GROMACS .gro file of C-alpha atoms in nm:
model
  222
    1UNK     CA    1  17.187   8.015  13.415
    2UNK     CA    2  17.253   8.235  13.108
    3UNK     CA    3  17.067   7.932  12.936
    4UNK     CA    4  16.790   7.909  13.126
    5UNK     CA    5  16.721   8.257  13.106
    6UNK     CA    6  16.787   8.304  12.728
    7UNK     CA    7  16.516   8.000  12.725
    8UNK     CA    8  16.305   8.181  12.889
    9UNK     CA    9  16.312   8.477  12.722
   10UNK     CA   10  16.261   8.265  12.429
   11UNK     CA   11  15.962   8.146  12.522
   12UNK     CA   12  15.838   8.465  12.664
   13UNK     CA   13  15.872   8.600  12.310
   14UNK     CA   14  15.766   8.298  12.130
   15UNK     CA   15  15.389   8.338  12.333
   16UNK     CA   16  15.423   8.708  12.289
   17UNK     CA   17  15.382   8.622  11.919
   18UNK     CA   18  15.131   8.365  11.948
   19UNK     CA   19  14.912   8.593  12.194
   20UNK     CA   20  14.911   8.889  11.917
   21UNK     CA   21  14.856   8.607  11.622
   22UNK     CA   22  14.550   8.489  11.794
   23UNK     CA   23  14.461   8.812  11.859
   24UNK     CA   24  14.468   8.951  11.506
   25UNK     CA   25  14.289   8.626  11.393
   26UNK     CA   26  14.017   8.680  11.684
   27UNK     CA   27  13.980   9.083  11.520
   28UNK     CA   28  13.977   8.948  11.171
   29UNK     CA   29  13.673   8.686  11.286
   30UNK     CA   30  13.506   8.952  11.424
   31UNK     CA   31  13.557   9.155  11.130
   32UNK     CA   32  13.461   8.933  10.837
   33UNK     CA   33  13.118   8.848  11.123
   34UNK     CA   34  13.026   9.215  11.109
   35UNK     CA   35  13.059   9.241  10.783
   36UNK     CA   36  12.821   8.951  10.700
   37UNK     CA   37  12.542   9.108  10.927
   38UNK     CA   38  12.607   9.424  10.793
   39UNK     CA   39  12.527   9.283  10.404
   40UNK     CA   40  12.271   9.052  10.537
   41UNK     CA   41  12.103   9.399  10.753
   42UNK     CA   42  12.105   9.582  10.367
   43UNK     CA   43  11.968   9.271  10.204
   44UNK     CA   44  11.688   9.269  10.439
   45UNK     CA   45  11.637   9.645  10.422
   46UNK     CA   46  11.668   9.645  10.041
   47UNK     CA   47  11.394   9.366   9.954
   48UNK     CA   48  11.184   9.575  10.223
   49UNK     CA   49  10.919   9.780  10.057
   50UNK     CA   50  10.999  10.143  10.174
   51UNK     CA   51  10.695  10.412  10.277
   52UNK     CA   52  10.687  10.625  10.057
   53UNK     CA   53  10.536  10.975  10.066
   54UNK     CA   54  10.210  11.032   9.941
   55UNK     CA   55  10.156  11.369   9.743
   56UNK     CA   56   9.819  11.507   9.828
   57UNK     CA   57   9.656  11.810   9.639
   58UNK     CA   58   9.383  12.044   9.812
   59UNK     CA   59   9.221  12.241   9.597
   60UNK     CA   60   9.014  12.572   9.775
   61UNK     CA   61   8.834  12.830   9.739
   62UNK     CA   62   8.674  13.093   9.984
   63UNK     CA   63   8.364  13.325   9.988
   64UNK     CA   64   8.193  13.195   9.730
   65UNK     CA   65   7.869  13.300   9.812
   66UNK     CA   66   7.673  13.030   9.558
   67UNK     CA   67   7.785  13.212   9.224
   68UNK     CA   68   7.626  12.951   9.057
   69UNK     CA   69   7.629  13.173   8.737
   70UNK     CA   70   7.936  13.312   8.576
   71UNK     CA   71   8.032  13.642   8.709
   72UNK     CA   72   7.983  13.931   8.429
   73UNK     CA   73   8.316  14.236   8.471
   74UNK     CA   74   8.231  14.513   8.292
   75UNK     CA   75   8.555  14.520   8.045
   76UNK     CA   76   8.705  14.208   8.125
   77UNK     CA   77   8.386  13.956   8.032
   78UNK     CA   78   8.205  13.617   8.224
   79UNK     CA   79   8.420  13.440   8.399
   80UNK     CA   80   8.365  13.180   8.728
   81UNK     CA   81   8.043  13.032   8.834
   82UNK     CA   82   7.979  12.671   8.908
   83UNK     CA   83   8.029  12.471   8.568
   84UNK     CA   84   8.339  12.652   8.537
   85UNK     CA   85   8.468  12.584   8.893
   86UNK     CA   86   8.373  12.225   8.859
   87UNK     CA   87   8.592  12.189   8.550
   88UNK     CA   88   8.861  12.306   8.663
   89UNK     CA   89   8.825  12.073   8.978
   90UNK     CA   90   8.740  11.746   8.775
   91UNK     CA   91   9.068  11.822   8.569
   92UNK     CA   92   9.316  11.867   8.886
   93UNK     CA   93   9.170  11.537   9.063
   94UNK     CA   94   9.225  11.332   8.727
   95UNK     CA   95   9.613  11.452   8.743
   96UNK     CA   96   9.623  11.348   9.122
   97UNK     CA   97   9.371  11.143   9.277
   98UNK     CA   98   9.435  11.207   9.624
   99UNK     CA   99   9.318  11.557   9.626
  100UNK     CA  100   9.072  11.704   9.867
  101UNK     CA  101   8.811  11.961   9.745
  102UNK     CA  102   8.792  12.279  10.026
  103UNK     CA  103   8.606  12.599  10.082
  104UNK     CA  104   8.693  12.832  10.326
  105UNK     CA  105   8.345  12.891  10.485
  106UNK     CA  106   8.105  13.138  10.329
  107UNK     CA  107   8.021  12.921  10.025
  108UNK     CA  108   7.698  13.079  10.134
  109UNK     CA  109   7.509  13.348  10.267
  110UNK     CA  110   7.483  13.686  10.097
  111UNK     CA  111   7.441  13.511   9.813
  112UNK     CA  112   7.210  13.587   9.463
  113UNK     CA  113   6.879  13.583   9.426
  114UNK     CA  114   6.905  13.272   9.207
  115UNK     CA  115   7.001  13.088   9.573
  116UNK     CA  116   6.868  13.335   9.815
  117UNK     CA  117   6.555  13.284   9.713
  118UNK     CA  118   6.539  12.968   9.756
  119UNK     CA  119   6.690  12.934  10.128
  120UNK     CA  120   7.080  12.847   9.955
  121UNK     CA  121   6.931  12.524   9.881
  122UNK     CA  122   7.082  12.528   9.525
  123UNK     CA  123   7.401  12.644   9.660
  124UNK     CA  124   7.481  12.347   9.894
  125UNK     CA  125   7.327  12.072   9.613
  126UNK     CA  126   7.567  12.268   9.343
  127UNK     CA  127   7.859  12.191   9.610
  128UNK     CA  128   7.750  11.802   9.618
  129UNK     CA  129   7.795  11.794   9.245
  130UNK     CA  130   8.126  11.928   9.228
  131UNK     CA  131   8.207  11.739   9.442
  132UNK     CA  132   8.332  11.894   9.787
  133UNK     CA  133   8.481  11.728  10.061
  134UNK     CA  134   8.480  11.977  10.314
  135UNK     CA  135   8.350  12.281  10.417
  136UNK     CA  136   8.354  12.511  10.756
  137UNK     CA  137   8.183  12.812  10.857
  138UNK     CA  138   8.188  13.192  10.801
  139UNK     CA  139   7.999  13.506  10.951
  140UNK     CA  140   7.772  13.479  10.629
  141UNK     CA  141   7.640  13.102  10.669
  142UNK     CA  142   7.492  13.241  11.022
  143UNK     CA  143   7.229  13.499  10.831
  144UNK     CA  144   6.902  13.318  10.827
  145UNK     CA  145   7.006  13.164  11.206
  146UNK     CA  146   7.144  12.872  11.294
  147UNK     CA  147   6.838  12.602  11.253
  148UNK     CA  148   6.859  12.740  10.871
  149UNK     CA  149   7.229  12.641  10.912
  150UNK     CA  150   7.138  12.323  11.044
  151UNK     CA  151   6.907  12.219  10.748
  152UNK     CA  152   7.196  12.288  10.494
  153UNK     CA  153   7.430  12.099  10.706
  154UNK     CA  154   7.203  11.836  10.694
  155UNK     CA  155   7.174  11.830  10.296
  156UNK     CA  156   7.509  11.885  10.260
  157UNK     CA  157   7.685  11.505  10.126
  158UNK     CA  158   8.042  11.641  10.253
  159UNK     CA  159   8.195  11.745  10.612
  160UNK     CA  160   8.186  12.014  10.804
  161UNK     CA  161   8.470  12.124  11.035
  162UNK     CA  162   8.529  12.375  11.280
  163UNK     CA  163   8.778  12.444  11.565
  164UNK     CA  164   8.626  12.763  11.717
  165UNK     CA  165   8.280  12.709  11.768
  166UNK     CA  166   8.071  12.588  12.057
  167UNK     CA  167   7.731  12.516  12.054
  168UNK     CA  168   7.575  12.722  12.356
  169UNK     CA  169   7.302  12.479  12.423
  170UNK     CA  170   7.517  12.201  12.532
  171UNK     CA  171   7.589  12.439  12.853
  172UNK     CA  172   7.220  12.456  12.949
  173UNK     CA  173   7.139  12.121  12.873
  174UNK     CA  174   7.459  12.045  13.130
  175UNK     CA  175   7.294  12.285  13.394
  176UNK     CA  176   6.936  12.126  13.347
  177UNK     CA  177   7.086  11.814  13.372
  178UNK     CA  178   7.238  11.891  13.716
  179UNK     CA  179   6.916  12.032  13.830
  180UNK     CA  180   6.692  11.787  13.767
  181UNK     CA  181   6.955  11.493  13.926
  182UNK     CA  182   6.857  11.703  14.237
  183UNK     CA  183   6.507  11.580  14.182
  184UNK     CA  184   6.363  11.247  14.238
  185UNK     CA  185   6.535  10.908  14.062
  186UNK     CA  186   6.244  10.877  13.815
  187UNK     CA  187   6.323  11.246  13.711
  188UNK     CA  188   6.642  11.169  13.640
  189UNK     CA  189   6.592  10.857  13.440
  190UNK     CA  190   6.325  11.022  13.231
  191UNK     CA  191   6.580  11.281  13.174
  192UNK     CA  192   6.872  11.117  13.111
  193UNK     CA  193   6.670  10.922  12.835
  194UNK     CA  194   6.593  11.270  12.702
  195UNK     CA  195   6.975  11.365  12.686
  196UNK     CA  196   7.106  11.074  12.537
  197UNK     CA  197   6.832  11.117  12.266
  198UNK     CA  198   6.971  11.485  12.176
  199UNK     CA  199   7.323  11.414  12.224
  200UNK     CA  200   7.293  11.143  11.951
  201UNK     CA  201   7.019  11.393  11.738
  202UNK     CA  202   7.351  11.645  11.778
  203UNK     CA  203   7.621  11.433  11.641
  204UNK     CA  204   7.369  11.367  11.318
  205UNK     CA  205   7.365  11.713  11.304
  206UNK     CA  206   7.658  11.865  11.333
  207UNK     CA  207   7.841  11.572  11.111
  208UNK     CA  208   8.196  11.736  11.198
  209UNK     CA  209   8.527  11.558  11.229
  210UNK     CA  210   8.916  11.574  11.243
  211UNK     CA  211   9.150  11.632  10.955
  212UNK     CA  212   9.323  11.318  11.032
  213UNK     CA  213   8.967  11.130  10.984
  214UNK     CA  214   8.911  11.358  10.662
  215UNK     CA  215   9.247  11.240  10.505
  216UNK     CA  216   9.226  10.912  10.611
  217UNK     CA  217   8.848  10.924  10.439
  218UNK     CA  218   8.928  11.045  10.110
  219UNK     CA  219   9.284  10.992  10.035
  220UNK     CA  220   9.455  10.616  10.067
  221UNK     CA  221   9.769  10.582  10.206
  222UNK     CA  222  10.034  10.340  10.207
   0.00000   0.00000   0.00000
């Protein structure tokens, strides 16, 4: 009996053993696996081309009011003016070529005779050859009324944007609309023609956009 037990016990402690070697070699399996994905994961990451972050430069300036000439100070000297500002501005984009080119609205209005005199019309083609890529509005560019606003938008070769402005027409063109769809069905075609005619004639206009589609214009990504 003593036998048989001892046997027993013997055998109990012989599988004991073999249990907890199998174990460890089942651990050190899983081990050495995780360890091969793990350098195979960094292999694949490391041959991967990271993104990496684009440094953009905006240069600005605000209330410029066309000072196409250099600005005479009494004491100090001449100093500003368009040929000026467009050095400087050709000299930052050739250090960084992702750089956007920004005024902070009033680039006209109140402006010199040598631009008010000729309805800013040498103010926004100075801006096209320095080379702006934006430009929104101030109190000043609403002087000579907005169709005079309109024209300069027009000859303008860069963007305007705006966030706070509404264009009060679109309202009454909305509440003629709705009257004359009270009319007869040949009204309503004829005027629905009409609308889609000046909502496209107002996009061309306006010629604003987003940020996003600014920086995605004039800067390339990764």
């Amino acid at each position: 009996m003593r036998d048989s037990v001892t046997t027993h016990r013997g055998l109990l402690m012989n599988n004991n053993k073999n249990g907890t070697t199998a174990l460890r070699s089942r651990m050190r399996i899983m081990l050495i696996t995780a360890g091969a994905v793990a350098l195979m994961a960094g292999a694949v990451v490391s041959e991967a081309d990271p993104r990496e972050a684009v440094e953009i430069q905006f240069l600005s300036i605000s209330d410029w009011h066309a000072q196409l000439d250099p600005l005479f100070v009494f004491g100090v000297g001449s100093f500003g003016g368009a040929a000026e500002l467009s050095t400087y501005f050709q000299q930052e984009r050739a250090l960084n070529p992702n750089t956007l080119t920004l005024t902070a609205g009033d680039a006209f209005g109140a402006s010199l005779p040598l631009s008010a005199f000729f309805d800013e019309v040498p103010a926004v083609e100075a801006m096209n050859l320095m080379g702006f890529d934006v430009d929104t509005f101030g109190n000043h560019n609403f002087d000579k009324g907005v169709e005079h606003l309109q024209q300069m938008i027009d000859l303008a070769e860069f963007q305007y944007v705006s966030a706070n402005l509404r264009d009060r027409d679109e309202d009454s063109d909305s509440d003629s609309d709705s009257d004359s769809d009270s009319d007869n069905d040949s009204d309503s075609d004829s005027d629905s023609d009409s609308d889609s005619d000046s909502d496209s004639d107002r996009k061309r206009r306006h010629k604003q956009c987003s940020w996003v589609d600014i920086v995605e214009d004039f800067v390339a990504l990764p």
